[in-house]
């Protein structure tokens, strides 16, 4: 018989414990994300996989915010985050700190997600773009590469928080595996 696990059996970290745990060197950059629900969902996903932090840019809403909190379920309190108005400057700063910058986008020369492999000691920053316009040209010009999720139906885009969840899982699993080797 299958039994659903109760929340109190999951042994989840408290917010204070979470802040002390070592995170993987994986940063999400949210560029001009207009939906506060998407922002909250991205905080929650980042928390789930022990990402280092989120960087919010442009028009992306920031905590504290009731709509973000509703989707994040408090992850905006556990996750480190910062705001920068200029995405090109933050990309440059991250590159100076040994981060590879990847965009999640449909673009020429992209790497299909199933073929994306991290280097042994890679620090990764993944840019997620606006719900309508995607990742900006100025951000793309400064990336080390582009990751694309293959799609097969009539629609050729996914919600930003859905596509982020797929890509984050793929990358984070590789990074967590490397920390256990």
mmCIF file of C-alpha atoms in Angstrom:
data_model
loop_
_atom_site.group_PDB
_atom_site.id
_atom_site.type_symbol
_atom_site.label_atom_id
_atom_site.label_comp_id
_atom_site.label_asym_id
_atom_site.label_seq_id
_atom_site.Cartn_x
_atom_site.Cartn_y
_atom_site.Cartn_z
ATOM 1 C CA UNK A 1 0.000 0.000 0.000
ATOM 2 C CA UNK A 2 1.209 3.501 -0.800
ATOM 3 C CA UNK A 3 1.058 6.055 1.996
ATOM 4 C CA UNK A 4 1.432 9.773 1.462
ATOM 5 C CA UNK A 5 4.188 11.280 3.641
ATOM 6 C CA UNK A 6 2.998 13.908 6.102
ATOM 7 C CA UNK A 7 4.689 17.326 6.209
ATOM 8 C CA UNK A 8 6.084 16.726 9.705
ATOM 9 C CA UNK A 9 7.796 13.536 8.423
ATOM 10 C CA UNK A 10 9.745 15.355 5.681
ATOM 11 C CA UNK A 11 12.442 16.648 8.070
ATOM 12 C CA UNK A 12 12.610 19.999 6.318
ATOM 13 C CA UNK A 13 15.136 22.597 7.420
ATOM 14 C CA UNK A 14 13.970 25.626 9.344
ATOM 15 C CA UNK A 15 14.689 29.012 7.767
ATOM 16 C CA UNK A 16 17.565 29.524 10.208
ATOM 17 C CA UNK A 17 19.013 26.064 9.462
ATOM 18 C CA UNK A 18 18.637 26.675 5.717
ATOM 19 C CA UNK A 19 20.670 29.887 5.942
ATOM 20 C CA UNK A 20 23.578 27.929 7.468
ATOM 21 C CA UNK A 21 23.624 25.065 4.942
ATOM 22 C CA UNK A 22 26.185 25.210 2.136
ATOM 23 C CA UNK A 23 24.499 26.104 -1.161
ATOM 24 C CA UNK A 24 25.505 25.064 -4.644
ATOM 25 C CA UNK A 25 27.237 27.795 -6.721
ATOM 26 C CA UNK A 26 24.149 28.375 -8.857
ATOM 27 C CA UNK A 27 22.487 31.786 -9.162
ATOM 28 C CA UNK A 28 19.226 32.700 -10.873
ATOM 29 C CA UNK A 29 19.047 36.060 -12.613
ATOM 30 C CA UNK A 30 15.485 37.249 -13.149
ATOM 31 C CA UNK A 31 15.410 39.811 -15.949
ATOM 32 C CA UNK A 32 12.252 41.913 -16.171
ATOM 33 C CA UNK A 33 9.905 39.237 -14.800
ATOM 34 C CA UNK A 34 6.570 41.028 -14.610
ATOM 35 C CA UNK A 35 4.454 38.448 -12.758
ATOM 36 C CA UNK A 36 4.919 38.504 -9.003
ATOM 37 C CA UNK A 37 3.555 34.940 -8.914
ATOM 38 C CA UNK A 38 6.416 33.861 -11.186
ATOM 39 C CA UNK A 39 8.912 35.675 -8.962
ATOM 40 C CA UNK A 40 7.521 33.876 -5.907
ATOM 41 C CA UNK A 41 7.603 30.523 -7.685
ATOM 42 C CA UNK A 42 11.235 31.089 -8.633
ATOM 43 C CA UNK A 43 12.156 31.862 -5.014
ATOM 44 C CA UNK A 44 10.473 28.621 -3.973
ATOM 45 C CA UNK A 45 12.229 26.553 -6.651
ATOM 46 C CA UNK A 46 15.611 28.109 -5.785
ATOM 47 C CA UNK A 47 15.076 27.193 -2.126
ATOM 48 C CA UNK A 48 14.105 23.622 -3.060
ATOM 49 C CA UNK A 49 17.422 22.952 -4.793
ATOM 50 C CA UNK A 50 19.735 24.924 -2.439
ATOM 51 C CA UNK A 51 20.676 27.539 -5.011
ATOM 52 C CA UNK A 52 23.081 30.227 -3.852
ATOM 53 C CA UNK A 53 20.840 33.238 -4.470
ATOM 54 C CA UNK A 54 18.597 35.153 -6.837
ATOM 55 C CA UNK A 55 19.463 38.397 -8.571
ATOM 56 C CA UNK A 56 16.451 40.460 -9.564
ATOM 57 C CA UNK A 57 16.885 42.984 -12.377
ATOM 58 C CA UNK A 58 14.911 45.589 -14.279
ATOM 59 C CA UNK A 59 11.167 45.627 -13.593
ATOM 60 C CA UNK A 60 11.245 42.390 -11.572
ATOM 61 C CA UNK A 61 9.333 42.862 -8.325
ATOM 62 C CA UNK A 62 11.163 42.452 -5.042
ATOM 63 C CA UNK A 63 10.232 41.257 -1.546
ATOM 64 C CA UNK A 64 8.625 42.117 0.718
ATOM 65 C CA UNK A 65 5.501 41.728 -1.367
ATOM 66 C CA UNK A 66 2.247 39.928 -0.589
ATOM 67 C CA UNK A 67 1.909 38.392 -4.073
ATOM 68 C CA UNK A 68 5.492 37.102 -4.057
ATOM 69 C CA UNK A 69 4.966 35.681 -0.565
ATOM 70 C CA UNK A 70 1.807 33.820 -1.651
ATOM 71 C CA UNK A 71 3.697 31.845 -4.315
ATOM 72 C CA UNK A 72 7.023 31.624 -2.471
ATOM 73 C CA UNK A 73 5.463 30.268 0.727
ATOM 74 C CA UNK A 74 8.175 32.020 2.728
ATOM 75 C CA UNK A 75 11.126 31.092 0.471
ATOM 76 C CA UNK A 76 11.737 34.810 -0.028
ATOM 77 C CA UNK A 77 12.726 34.806 3.657
ATOM 78 C CA UNK A 78 15.151 31.873 3.384
ATOM 79 C CA UNK A 79 16.771 32.665 0.019
ATOM 80 C CA UNK A 80 19.423 35.325 -0.357
ATOM 81 C CA UNK A 81 18.567 37.831 -3.051
ATOM 82 C CA UNK A 82 19.688 41.189 -4.351
ATOM 83 C CA UNK A 83 18.463 43.749 -6.838
ATOM 84 C CA UNK A 84 20.483 45.335 -9.672
ATOM 85 C CA UNK A 85 18.972 47.652 -12.238
ATOM 86 C CA UNK A 86 21.597 46.964 -14.907
ATOM 87 C CA UNK A 87 21.828 43.364 -16.104
ATOM 88 C CA UNK A 88 25.009 43.909 -18.151
ATOM 89 C CA UNK A 89 26.855 45.203 -15.082
ATOM 90 C CA UNK A 90 25.785 42.249 -12.936
ATOM 91 C CA UNK A 91 26.762 39.772 -15.668
ATOM 92 C CA UNK A 92 30.217 41.390 -15.817
ATOM 93 C CA UNK A 93 30.552 41.270 -12.032
ATOM 94 C CA UNK A 94 29.581 37.576 -11.945
ATOM 95 C CA UNK A 95 32.050 36.734 -14.727
ATOM 96 C CA UNK A 96 34.766 38.464 -12.695
ATOM 97 C CA UNK A 97 33.814 36.074 -9.868
ATOM 98 C CA UNK A 98 34.241 32.966 -12.016
ATOM 99 C CA UNK A 99 30.595 32.418 -12.978
ATOM 100 C CA UNK A 100 29.562 31.049 -16.353
ATOM 101 C CA UNK A 101 26.502 32.948 -17.559
ATOM 102 C CA UNK A 102 23.832 30.992 -19.410
ATOM 103 C CA UNK A 103 20.468 32.179 -20.692
ATOM 104 C CA UNK A 104 17.388 29.992 -20.881
ATOM 105 C CA UNK A 105 16.049 30.992 -24.290
ATOM 106 C CA UNK A 106 15.305 29.897 -27.841
ATOM 107 C CA UNK A 107 18.253 31.162 -29.851
ATOM 108 C CA UNK A 108 20.620 30.225 -32.646
ATOM 109 C CA UNK A 109 23.480 28.101 -31.402
ATOM 110 C CA UNK A 110 21.667 27.064 -28.218
ATOM 111 C CA UNK A 111 22.474 23.846 -26.365
ATOM 112 C CA UNK A 112 19.528 21.515 -25.928
ATOM 113 C CA UNK A 113 18.955 21.038 -22.195
ATOM 114 C CA UNK A 114 19.465 17.267 -22.273
ATOM 115 C CA UNK A 115 22.945 17.884 -23.736
ATOM 116 C CA UNK A 116 23.936 20.581 -21.222
ATOM 117 C CA UNK A 117 26.716 19.390 -18.937
ATOM 118 C CA UNK A 118 28.414 21.482 -16.297
ATOM 119 C CA UNK A 119 32.188 21.632 -16.034
ATOM 120 C CA UNK A 120 33.698 20.100 -12.892
ATOM 121 C CA UNK A 121 34.059 23.253 -10.838
ATOM 122 C CA UNK A 122 31.613 25.510 -12.623
ATOM 123 C CA UNK A 123 29.761 28.307 -10.959
ATOM 124 C CA UNK A 124 26.562 28.847 -12.935
ATOM 125 C CA UNK A 125 24.279 31.846 -13.321
ATOM 126 C CA UNK A 126 21.103 31.237 -15.318
ATOM 127 C CA UNK A 127 19.214 34.186 -16.802
ATOM 128 C CA UNK A 128 15.434 33.896 -17.033
ATOM 129 C CA UNK A 129 13.745 36.495 -19.209
ATOM 130 C CA UNK A 130 10.521 38.433 -19.432
ATOM 131 C CA UNK A 131 7.336 36.422 -19.974
ATOM 132 C CA UNK A 132 6.686 38.021 -23.387
ATOM 133 C CA UNK A 133 10.057 39.242 -24.689
ATOM 134 C CA UNK A 134 12.331 36.582 -23.179
ATOM 135 C CA UNK A 135 15.967 37.319 -22.365
ATOM 136 C CA UNK A 136 17.065 40.691 -23.767
ATOM 137 C CA UNK A 137 19.521 40.991 -26.640
ATOM 138 C CA UNK A 138 21.920 42.966 -24.425
ATOM 139 C CA UNK A 139 21.947 40.114 -21.896
ATOM 140 C CA UNK A 140 22.320 37.448 -24.601
ATOM 141 C CA UNK A 141 25.325 39.297 -26.077
ATOM 142 C CA UNK A 142 27.092 38.941 -22.719
ATOM 143 C CA UNK A 143 26.274 35.273 -22.036
ATOM 144 C CA UNK A 144 28.644 32.361 -22.330
ATOM 145 C CA UNK A 145 25.875 30.344 -23.935
ATOM 146 C CA UNK A 146 22.177 29.635 -24.287
ATOM 147 C CA UNK A 147 20.237 26.603 -23.070
ATOM 148 C CA UNK A 148 17.015 25.634 -24.814
ATOM 149 C CA UNK A 149 14.308 23.209 -23.710
ATOM 150 C CA UNK A 150 13.134 21.145 -26.681
ATOM 151 C CA UNK A 151 9.380 21.289 -27.221
ATOM 152 C CA UNK A 152 7.248 19.182 -29.530
ATOM 153 C CA UNK A 153 3.674 20.476 -29.487
ATOM 154 C CA UNK A 154 1.919 23.410 -31.118
ATOM 155 C CA UNK A 155 3.068 25.851 -28.437
ATOM 156 C CA UNK A 156 6.681 26.902 -28.543
ATOM 157 C CA UNK A 157 7.064 28.415 -25.123
ATOM 158 C CA UNK A 158 6.536 27.491 -21.495
ATOM 159 C CA UNK A 159 5.731 29.680 -18.520
ATOM 160 C CA UNK A 160 8.992 31.108 -17.158
ATOM 161 C CA UNK A 161 8.617 29.399 -13.781
ATOM 162 C CA UNK A 162 7.857 26.045 -15.454
ATOM 163 C CA UNK A 163 10.812 26.244 -17.834
ATOM 164 C CA UNK A 164 13.030 27.410 -14.972
ATOM 165 C CA UNK A 165 11.978 24.426 -12.856
ATOM 166 C CA UNK A 166 12.904 22.013 -15.635
ATOM 167 C CA UNK A 167 16.305 23.621 -16.257
ATOM 168 C CA UNK A 168 17.121 24.148 -12.578
ATOM 169 C CA UNK A 169 16.431 20.500 -11.816
ATOM 170 C CA UNK A 170 18.731 19.351 -14.629
ATOM 171 C CA UNK A 171 21.597 21.646 -13.622
ATOM 172 C CA UNK A 172 21.195 21.342 -9.847
ATOM 173 C CA UNK A 173 21.174 17.543 -9.985
ATOM 174 C CA UNK A 174 24.532 17.615 -11.772
ATOM 175 C CA UNK A 175 25.926 20.066 -9.217
ATOM 176 C CA UNK A 176 24.662 18.116 -6.199
ATOM 177 C CA UNK A 177 26.086 14.899 -7.671
ATOM 178 C CA UNK A 178 29.515 16.567 -8.025
ATOM 179 C CA UNK A 179 29.469 17.678 -4.362
ATOM 180 C CA UNK A 180 28.926 14.052 -3.311
ATOM 181 C CA UNK A 181 31.872 12.684 -5.347
#
